[in-house]
Coordinates of C-alpha atoms in Angstrom, one line a residue:
Chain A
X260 CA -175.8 247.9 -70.6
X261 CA -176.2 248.4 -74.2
X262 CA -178.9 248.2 -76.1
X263 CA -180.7 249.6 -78.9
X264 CA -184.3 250.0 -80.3
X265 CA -185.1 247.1 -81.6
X266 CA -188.8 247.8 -82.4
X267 CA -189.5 247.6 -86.4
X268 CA -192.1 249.5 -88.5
X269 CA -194.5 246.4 -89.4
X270 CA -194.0 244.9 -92.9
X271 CA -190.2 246.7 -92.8
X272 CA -189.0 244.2 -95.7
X273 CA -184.9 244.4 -95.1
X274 CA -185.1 244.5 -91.1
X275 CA -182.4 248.0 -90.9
X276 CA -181.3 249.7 -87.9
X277 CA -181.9 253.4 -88.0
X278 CA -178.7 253.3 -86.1
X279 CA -175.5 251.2 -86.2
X280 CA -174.3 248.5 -83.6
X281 CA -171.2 246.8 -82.9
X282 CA -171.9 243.0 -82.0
X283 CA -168.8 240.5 -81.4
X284 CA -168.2 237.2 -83.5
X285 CA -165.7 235.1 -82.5
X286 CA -163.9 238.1 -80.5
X287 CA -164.0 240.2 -83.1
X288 CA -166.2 243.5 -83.6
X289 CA -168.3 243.8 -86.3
X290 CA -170.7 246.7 -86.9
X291 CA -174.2 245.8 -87.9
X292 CA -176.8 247.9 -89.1
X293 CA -179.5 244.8 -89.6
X294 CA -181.6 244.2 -86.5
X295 CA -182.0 240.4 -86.8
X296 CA -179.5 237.6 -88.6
X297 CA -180.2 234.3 -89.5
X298 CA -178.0 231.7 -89.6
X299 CA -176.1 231.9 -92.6
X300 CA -175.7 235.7 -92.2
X301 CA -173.9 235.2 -89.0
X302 CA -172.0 232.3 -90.9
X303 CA -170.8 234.7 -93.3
X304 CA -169.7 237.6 -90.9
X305 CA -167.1 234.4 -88.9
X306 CA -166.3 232.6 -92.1
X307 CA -166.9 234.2 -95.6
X308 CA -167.8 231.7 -98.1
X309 CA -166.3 230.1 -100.1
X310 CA -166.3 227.7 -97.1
X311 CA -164.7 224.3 -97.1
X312 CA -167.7 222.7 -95.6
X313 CA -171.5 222.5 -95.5
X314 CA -173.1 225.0 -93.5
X315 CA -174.8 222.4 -91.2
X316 CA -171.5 221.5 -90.1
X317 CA -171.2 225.0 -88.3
X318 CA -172.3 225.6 -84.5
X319 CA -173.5 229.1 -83.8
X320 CA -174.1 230.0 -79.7
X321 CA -175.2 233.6 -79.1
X322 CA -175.4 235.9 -75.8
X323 CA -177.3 239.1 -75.1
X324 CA -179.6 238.4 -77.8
X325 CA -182.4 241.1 -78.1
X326 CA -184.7 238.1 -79.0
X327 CA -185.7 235.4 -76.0
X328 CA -184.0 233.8 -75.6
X329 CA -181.0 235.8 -75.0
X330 CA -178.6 233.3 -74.5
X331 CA -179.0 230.4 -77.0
X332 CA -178.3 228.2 -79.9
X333 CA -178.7 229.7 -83.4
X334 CA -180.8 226.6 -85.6
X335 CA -179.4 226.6 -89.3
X336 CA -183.4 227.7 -90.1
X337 CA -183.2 230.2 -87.7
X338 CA -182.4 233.6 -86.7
X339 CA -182.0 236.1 -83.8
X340 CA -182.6 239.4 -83.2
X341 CA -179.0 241.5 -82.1
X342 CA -178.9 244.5 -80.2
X343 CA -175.3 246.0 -79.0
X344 CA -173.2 243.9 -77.1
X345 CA -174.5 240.5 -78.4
X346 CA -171.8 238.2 -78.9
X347 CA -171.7 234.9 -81.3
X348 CA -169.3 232.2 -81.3
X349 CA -169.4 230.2 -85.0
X350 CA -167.0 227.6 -85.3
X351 CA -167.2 223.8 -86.4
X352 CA -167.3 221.3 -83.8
X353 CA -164.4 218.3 -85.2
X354 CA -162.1 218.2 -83.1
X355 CA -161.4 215.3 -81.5
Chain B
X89 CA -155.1 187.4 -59.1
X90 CA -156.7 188.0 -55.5
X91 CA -158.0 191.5 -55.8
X92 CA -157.7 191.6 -51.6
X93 CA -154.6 189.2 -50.7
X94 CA -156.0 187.6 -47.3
X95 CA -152.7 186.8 -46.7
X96 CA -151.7 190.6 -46.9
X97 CA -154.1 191.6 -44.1
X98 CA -153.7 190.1 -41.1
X99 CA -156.7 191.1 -39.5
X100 CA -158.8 189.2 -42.6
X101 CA -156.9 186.7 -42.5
X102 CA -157.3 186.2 -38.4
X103 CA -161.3 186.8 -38.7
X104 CA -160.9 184.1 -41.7
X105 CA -158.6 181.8 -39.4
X106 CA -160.9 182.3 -36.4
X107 CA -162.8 180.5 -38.3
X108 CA -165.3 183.0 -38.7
X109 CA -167.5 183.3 -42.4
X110 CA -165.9 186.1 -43.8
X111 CA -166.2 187.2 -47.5
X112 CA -165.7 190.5 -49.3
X113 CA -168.4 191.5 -51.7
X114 CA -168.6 195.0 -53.6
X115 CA -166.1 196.1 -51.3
X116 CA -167.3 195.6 -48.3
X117 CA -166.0 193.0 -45.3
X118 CA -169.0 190.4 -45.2
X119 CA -169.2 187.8 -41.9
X120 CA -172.3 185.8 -42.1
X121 CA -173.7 183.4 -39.7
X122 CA -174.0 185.7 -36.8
X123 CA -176.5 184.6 -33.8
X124 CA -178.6 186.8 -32.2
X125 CA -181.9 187.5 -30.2
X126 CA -185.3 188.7 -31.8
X127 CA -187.6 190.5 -29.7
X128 CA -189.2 187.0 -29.2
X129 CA -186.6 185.7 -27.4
X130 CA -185.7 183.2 -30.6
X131 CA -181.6 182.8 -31.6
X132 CA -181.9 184.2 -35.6
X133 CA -178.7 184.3 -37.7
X134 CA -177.6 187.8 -39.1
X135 CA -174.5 189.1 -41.2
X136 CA -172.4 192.2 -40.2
X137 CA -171.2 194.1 -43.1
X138 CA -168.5 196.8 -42.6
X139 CA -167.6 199.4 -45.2
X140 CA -163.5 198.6 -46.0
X141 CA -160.7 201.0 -45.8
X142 CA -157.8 200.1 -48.1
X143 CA -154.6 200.4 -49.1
X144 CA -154.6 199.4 -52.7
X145 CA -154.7 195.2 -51.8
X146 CA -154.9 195.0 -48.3
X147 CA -156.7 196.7 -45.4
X148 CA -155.9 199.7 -44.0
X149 CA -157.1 200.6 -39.9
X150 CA -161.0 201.4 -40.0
X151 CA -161.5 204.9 -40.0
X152 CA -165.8 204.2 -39.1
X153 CA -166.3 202.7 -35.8
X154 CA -170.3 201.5 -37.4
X155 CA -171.0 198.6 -38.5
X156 CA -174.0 197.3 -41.0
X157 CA -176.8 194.2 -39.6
X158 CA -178.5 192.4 -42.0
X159 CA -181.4 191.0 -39.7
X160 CA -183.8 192.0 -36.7
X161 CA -182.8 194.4 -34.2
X162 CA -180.6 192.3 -31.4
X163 CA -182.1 191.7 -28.4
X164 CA -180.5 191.3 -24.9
X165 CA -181.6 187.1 -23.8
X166 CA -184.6 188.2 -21.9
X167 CA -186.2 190.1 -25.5
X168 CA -185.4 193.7 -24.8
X169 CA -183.4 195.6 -27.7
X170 CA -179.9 196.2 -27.6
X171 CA -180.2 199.8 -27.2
X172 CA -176.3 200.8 -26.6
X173 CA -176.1 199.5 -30.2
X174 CA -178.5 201.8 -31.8
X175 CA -177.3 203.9 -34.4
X176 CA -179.5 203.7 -37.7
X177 CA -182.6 201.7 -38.8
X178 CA -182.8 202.0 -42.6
X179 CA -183.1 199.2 -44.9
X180 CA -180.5 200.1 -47.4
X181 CA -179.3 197.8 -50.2
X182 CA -175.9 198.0 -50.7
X183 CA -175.4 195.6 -53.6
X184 CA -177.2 193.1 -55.6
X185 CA -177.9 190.3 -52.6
X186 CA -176.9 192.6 -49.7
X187 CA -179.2 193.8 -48.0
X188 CA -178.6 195.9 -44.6
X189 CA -181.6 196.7 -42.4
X190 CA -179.3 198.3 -39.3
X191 CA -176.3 200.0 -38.1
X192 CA -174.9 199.8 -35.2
X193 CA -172.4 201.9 -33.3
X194 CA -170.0 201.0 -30.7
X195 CA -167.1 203.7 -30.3
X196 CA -164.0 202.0 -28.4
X197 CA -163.1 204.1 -25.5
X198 CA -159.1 205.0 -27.6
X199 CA -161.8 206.2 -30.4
X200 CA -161.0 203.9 -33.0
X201 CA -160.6 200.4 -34.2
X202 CA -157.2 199.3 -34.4
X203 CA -157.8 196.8 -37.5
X204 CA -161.0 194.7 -38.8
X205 CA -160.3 191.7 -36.6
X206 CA -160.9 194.0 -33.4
X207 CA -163.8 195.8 -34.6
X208 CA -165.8 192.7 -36.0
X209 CA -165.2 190.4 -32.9
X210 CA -166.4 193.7 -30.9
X211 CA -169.5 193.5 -32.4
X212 CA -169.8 189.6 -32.6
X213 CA -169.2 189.0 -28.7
X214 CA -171.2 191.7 -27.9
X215 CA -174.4 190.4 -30.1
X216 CA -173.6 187.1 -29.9
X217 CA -172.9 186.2 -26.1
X218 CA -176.9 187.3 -25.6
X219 CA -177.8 184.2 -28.4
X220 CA -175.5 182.2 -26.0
X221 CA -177.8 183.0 -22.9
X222 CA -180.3 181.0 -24.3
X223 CA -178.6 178.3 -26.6
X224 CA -174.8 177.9 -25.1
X225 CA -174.2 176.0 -28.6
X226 CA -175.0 179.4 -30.7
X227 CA -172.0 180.8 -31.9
X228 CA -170.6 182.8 -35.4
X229 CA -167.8 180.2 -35.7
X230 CA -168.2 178.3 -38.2
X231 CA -166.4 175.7 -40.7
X232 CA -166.9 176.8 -44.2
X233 CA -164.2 179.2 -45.7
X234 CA -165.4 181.3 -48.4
X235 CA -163.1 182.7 -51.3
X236 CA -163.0 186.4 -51.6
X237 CA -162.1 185.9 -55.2
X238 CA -164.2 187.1 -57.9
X239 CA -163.2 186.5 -61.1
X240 CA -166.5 188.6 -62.7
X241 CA -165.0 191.6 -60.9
X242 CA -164.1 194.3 -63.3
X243 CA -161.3 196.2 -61.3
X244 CA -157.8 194.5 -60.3
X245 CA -158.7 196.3 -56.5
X246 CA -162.0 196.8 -54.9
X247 CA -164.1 200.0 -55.9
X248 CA -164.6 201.2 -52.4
X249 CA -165.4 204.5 -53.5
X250 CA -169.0 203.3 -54.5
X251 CA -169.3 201.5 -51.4
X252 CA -168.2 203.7 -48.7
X253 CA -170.9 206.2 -50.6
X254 CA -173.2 203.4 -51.1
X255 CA -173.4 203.5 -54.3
X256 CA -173.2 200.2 -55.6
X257 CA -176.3 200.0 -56.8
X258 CA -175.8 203.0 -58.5
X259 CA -172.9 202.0 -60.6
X260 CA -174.4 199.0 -61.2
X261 CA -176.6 200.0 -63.7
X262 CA -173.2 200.7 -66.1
X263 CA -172.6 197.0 -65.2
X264 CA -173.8 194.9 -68.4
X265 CA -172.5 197.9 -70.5
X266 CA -170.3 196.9 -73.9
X267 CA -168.0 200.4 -74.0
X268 CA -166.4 200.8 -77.5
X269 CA -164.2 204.3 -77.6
X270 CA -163.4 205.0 -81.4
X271 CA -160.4 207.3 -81.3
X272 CA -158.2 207.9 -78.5
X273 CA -157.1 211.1 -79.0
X274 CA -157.7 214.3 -76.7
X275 CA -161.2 213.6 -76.0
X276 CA -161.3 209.7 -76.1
X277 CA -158.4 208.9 -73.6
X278 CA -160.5 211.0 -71.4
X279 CA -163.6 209.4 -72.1
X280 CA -161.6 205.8 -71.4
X281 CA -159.8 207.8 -68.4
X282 CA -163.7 208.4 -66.5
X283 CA -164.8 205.2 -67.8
X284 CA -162.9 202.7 -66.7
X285 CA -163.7 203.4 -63.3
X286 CA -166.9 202.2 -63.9
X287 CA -167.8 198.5 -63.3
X288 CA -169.0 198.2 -67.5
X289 CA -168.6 194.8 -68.6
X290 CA -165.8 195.4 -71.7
X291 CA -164.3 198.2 -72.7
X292 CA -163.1 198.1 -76.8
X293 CA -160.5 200.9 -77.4
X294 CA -160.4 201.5 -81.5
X295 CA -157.5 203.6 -82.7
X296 CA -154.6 203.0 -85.6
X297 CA -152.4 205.8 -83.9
X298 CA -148.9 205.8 -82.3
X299 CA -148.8 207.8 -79.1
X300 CA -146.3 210.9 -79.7
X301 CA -145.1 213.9 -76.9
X302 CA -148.2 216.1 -78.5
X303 CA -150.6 213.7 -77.4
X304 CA -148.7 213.7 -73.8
X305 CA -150.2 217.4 -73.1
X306 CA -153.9 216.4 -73.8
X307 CA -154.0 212.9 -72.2
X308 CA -155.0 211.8 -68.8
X309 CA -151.7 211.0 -66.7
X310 CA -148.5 211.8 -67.3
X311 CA -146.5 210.0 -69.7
X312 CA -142.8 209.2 -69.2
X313 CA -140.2 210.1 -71.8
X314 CA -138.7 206.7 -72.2
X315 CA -142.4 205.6 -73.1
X316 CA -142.5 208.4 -75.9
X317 CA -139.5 207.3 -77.3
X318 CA -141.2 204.3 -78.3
X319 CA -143.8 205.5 -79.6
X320 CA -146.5 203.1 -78.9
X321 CA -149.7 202.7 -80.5
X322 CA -152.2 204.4 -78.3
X323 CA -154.6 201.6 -77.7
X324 CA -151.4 199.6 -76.5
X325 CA -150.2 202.6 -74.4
X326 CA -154.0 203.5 -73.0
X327 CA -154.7 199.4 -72.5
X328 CA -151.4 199.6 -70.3
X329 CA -152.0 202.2 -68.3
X330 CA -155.5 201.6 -67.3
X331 CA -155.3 197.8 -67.4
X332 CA -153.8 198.8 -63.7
X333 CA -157.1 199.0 -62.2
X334 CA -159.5 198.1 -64.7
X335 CA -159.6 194.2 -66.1
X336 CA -161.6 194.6 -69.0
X337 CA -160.4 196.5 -71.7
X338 CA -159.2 195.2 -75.0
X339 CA -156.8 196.9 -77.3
X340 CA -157.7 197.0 -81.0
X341 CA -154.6 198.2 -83.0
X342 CA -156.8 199.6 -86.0
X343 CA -159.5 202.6 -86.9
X344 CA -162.9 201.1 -87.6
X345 CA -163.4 201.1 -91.3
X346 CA -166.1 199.5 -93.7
X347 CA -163.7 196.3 -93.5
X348 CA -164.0 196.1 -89.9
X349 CA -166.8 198.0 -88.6
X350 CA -168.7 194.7 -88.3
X351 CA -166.6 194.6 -84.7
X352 CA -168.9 197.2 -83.2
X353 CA -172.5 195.2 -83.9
X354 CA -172.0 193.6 -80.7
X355 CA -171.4 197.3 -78.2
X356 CA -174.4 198.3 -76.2
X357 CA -172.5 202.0 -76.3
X358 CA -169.9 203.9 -78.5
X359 CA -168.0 207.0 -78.2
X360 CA -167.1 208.6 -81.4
X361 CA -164.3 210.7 -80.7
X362 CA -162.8 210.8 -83.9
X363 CA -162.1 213.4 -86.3
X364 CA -162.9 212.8 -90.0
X365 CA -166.2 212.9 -91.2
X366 CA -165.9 210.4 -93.8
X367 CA -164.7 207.8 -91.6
X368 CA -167.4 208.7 -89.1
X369 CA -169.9 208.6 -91.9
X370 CA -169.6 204.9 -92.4
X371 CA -169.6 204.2 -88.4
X372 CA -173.0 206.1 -87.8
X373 CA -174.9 204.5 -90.3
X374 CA -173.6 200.8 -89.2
X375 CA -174.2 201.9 -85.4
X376 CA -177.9 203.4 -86.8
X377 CA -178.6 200.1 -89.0
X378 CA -177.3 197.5 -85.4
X379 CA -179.7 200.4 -82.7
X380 CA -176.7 201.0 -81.3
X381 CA -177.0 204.3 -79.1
X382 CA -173.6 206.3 -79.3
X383 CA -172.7 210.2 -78.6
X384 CA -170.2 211.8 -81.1
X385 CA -168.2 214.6 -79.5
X386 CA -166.4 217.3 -81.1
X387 CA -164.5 221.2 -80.2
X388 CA -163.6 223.6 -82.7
X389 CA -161.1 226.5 -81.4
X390 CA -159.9 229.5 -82.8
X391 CA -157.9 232.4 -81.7
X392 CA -159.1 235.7 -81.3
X393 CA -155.9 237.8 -80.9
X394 CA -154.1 236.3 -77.9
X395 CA -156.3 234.2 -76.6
X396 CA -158.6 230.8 -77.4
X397 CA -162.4 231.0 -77.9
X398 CA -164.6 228.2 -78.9
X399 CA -166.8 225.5 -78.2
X400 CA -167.4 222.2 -76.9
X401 CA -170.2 219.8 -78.8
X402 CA -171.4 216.5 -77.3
X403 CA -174.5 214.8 -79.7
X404 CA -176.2 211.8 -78.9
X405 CA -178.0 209.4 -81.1
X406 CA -180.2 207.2 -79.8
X407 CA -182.2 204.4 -81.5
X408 CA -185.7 206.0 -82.8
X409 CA -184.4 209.4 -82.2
X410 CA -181.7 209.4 -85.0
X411 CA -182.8 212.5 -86.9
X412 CA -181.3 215.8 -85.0
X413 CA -177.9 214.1 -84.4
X414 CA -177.6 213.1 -87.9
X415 CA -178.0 216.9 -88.8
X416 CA -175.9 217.9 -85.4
X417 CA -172.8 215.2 -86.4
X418 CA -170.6 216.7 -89.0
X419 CA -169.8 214.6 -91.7
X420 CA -168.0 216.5 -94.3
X421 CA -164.6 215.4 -95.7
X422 CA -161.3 216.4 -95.1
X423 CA -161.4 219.5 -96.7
X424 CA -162.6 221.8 -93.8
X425 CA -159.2 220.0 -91.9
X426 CA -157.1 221.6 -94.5
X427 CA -158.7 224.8 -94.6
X428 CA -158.8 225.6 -90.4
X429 CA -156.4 222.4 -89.6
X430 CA -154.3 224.2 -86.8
X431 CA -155.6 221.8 -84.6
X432 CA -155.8 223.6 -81.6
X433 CA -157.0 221.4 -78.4
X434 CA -156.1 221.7 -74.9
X435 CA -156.2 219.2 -72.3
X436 CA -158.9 220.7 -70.0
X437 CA -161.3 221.3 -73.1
X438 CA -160.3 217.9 -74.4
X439 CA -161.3 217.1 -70.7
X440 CA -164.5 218.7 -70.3
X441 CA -165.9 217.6 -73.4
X442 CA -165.0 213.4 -72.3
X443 CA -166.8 214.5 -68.9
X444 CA -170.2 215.6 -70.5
X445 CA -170.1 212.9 -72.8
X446 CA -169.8 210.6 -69.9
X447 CA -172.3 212.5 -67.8
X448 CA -174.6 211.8 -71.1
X449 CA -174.2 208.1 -71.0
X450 CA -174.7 207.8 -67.5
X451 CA -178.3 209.6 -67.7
X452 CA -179.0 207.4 -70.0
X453 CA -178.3 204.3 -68.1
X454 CA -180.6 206.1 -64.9
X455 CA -177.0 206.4 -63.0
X456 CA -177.8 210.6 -63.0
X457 CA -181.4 212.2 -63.1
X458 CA -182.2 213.4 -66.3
X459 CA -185.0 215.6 -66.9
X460 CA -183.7 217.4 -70.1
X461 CA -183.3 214.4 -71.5
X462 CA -181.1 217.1 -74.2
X463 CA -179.5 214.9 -77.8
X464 CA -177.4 218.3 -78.0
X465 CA -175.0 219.8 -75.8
X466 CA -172.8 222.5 -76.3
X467 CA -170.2 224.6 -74.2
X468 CA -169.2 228.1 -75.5
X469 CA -166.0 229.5 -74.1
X470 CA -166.4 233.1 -74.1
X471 CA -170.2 233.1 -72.6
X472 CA -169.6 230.3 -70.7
X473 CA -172.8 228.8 -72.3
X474 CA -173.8 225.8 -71.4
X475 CA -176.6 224.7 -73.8
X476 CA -179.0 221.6 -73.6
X477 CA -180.9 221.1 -77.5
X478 CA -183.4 218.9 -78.8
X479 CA -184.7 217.8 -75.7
X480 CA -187.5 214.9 -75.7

């Protein structure tokens, strides 16, 4: 299983990896060198703004999280600590 | 419209005939007015209630040789129990007014029943020739005919799902229900398809929409070409098709709007299952200002090479907890349509998403346990994430 060291020198202001990881959104790899992601960082990685709508109209799920929970739902004020192999789905929920 | 045509089965209509007091209530055969013998020697009256097997309108051979007792445990003449009838002693209530307290069993020696008429008067002659013993007068003839009819009965054929389970009770808590289902695309001909096989009270189908061969691939059923060709409105098409078993919906040939949304202040629940946030911006703030609870749903899909990820959304708003499904419910305009609008739904997905909205409304109503008590729930394809949020 993959994982990766995701213990931080205290008061570490941008949150960097010493190493790159490759995470999954929406299928697709992406290689990250930040250890955690809030919401609108993991927004950006599925749907680069300009976006067509608000941000609160977005759904972010995540899986293998390095943060508990591992498996969850990603609050727009909120953020999550990645380690290899976490996977994110981001999509807006309208379909009817 | 009889929803059991007595005339149709000839056992009913021979225990009716005889004449004994037969009814049918909640699905089940009801013959009241049966003498028997308490442990104190006294003749008592007591109703046999048997679980009905049908076939659509008219009975089919029992498949359960047990029968239900609403009353003491029969006695033989001289006070002792009838202990060859013995089977279960469990006060159950199997609808509003019907009450059992025994069950009795009495296999015929071929194994089963042939129809109803042989497997009440079974159970009659054998309970009530011991009543006879004492008072030769006693006996479960009688002169008053009751009507099976009931015109308050929500399907066009008795539910006897719920009441071979016993369930009525159950189910009846979706009874006094007012259903509106606002959009019947994907999702909301699903939603109609689970709940109108419950016994609410009306069912109010909104949509403006004509019924064309796309929606035929993520609707309930299966649609026939000739009724493509004419391209029906869906609330006609839906109201048609379901109207078959369930007596209570109404069709309304239009979208709710600020010129109509007025029609939903008299709903105890609403499905959203529409698409555009501004017209869904209008309905949740009229549902929020009338305390009506309702549960939006909504998917987004997207492909990722050659297949389909995405997720499922179901949000429920309840009166005094309107706050996280406000934020949860997107309400942007039509832009974000234009921008991602491949419109990519598929009828299990369209499916699964009606069934946890469903599920939803039944906790609410006490049908299913609910613990979580969750405003938020989401599906994610690829994880196969299940998710419960904002729990109280």
């Amino acid at each position: 299983m993959p994982t990766s060291d995701t213990h931080q020198p205290e008061g570490h202001p941008q949150g960097h990896h010493h190493e790159e990881i490759t995470i999954i959104v929406n299928g697709e790899q992406k290689i990250e060198s930040r250890s955690e992601l809030t919401f609108v960082e993991v927004l950006d990685l599925a749907f680069p703004p300009p976006r067509p709508a608000p941000e609160k109209d977005y759904s972010i799920t995540f899986k293998g999280a390095a943060s508990i929970p591992h498996d969850g739902s990603l609050n727009l004020r909120a953020k999550v600590e990645i380690r290899g192999g976490t996977r994110f789905d981001v999509t807006p929920t309208i379909k009817s | 419209m009889s929803l059991l045509q007595l005339n149709l089965s000839p056992d009913l209509l021979r225990l009716r005939e005889a004449p004994y007091n037969v009814s049918i209530k909640a699905g089940y055969l009801v013959v009241r007015g049966i003498p028997y013998v308490n442990s104190a020697k006294a003749v008592c009256k007591g109703v046999l209630v048997s679980a009905l097997e049908l076939a659509g309108d008219r009975t089919a051979p029992p498949q359960d040789h047990t029968i239900m007792f609403s009353g003491e445990f029969p006695c033989h003449s001289d006070g002792t129990a009838m202990e060859m009838l013995r089977h279960q002693s469990v006060t159950r209530i199997l609808d509003k007014g019907l009450e059992v307290h025994h069950a009795f069993s009495r296999k015929p020696l071929k194994g089963r029943y042939a129809d109803y008429y042989e497997k009440v008067e079974t159970y009659i002659s054998l309970i009530s020739r011991e009543a006879a013993d004492i008072d030769p007068s006693a006996t479960a003839l009688t002169r008053k005919v009751v009507e099976p009819e009931d015109e308050e009965y929500p399907f066009a054929y008795f539910d006897t799902a719920s009441a071979r389970a016993e369930i009525n009770i159950v189910a009846n808590k979706l009874a006094t229900d007012k259903i509106a289902i606002i959009g019947l695309g994907g999702t909301g001909s699903y939603v109609l398809d689970l709940v109108a096989k419950t016994p609410v009270k009306e069912i109010h189908l909104f949509d403006a929409d004509q019924f064309s061969t796309h929606n035929a691939f993520r609707a309930p059923g299966a649609a026939t070409v000739e009724e493509l060709r004419e391209l029906p409105l869906k609330v006609v098409y839906f109201k048609s098709r379901y109207s078959k078993m369930n007596r209570r919906i109404t069709a309304h040939e239009a979208d709710i709007s600020c010129s109509n949304v007025d029609l939903l202040s008299g709903m105890t629940f609403v499905f959203l299952c529409i698409d555009r946030g501004s017209d869904k911006k209008i309905i949740v703030e009229k549902l929020e200002e009338y305390a009506i609870p309702f549960i939006d749903v909504g998917m987004g899909l997207y492909r990722s090479g050659d297949s389909l990820g995405g997720k499922l959304r179901v949000t429920t708003s309840l009166p005094g907890r309107r706050d996280s499904a406000r934020e949860a419910i997107p309400l942007s305009g039509d832009d974000i349509h234009n921008e991602y609008d491949k419109n990519i739904q598929i009828a299990d997905l369209n499916s699964l998403n009606a069934c946890l909205a469903v599920l939803r409304w039944k906790k609410l109503r006490g049908f299913y346990m609910d613990s979580e008590r969750e405003q938020l729930t989401t599906y994610t394809i690829d994880f196969n994430l299940l998710m419960s949020e904002d729990k109280a």
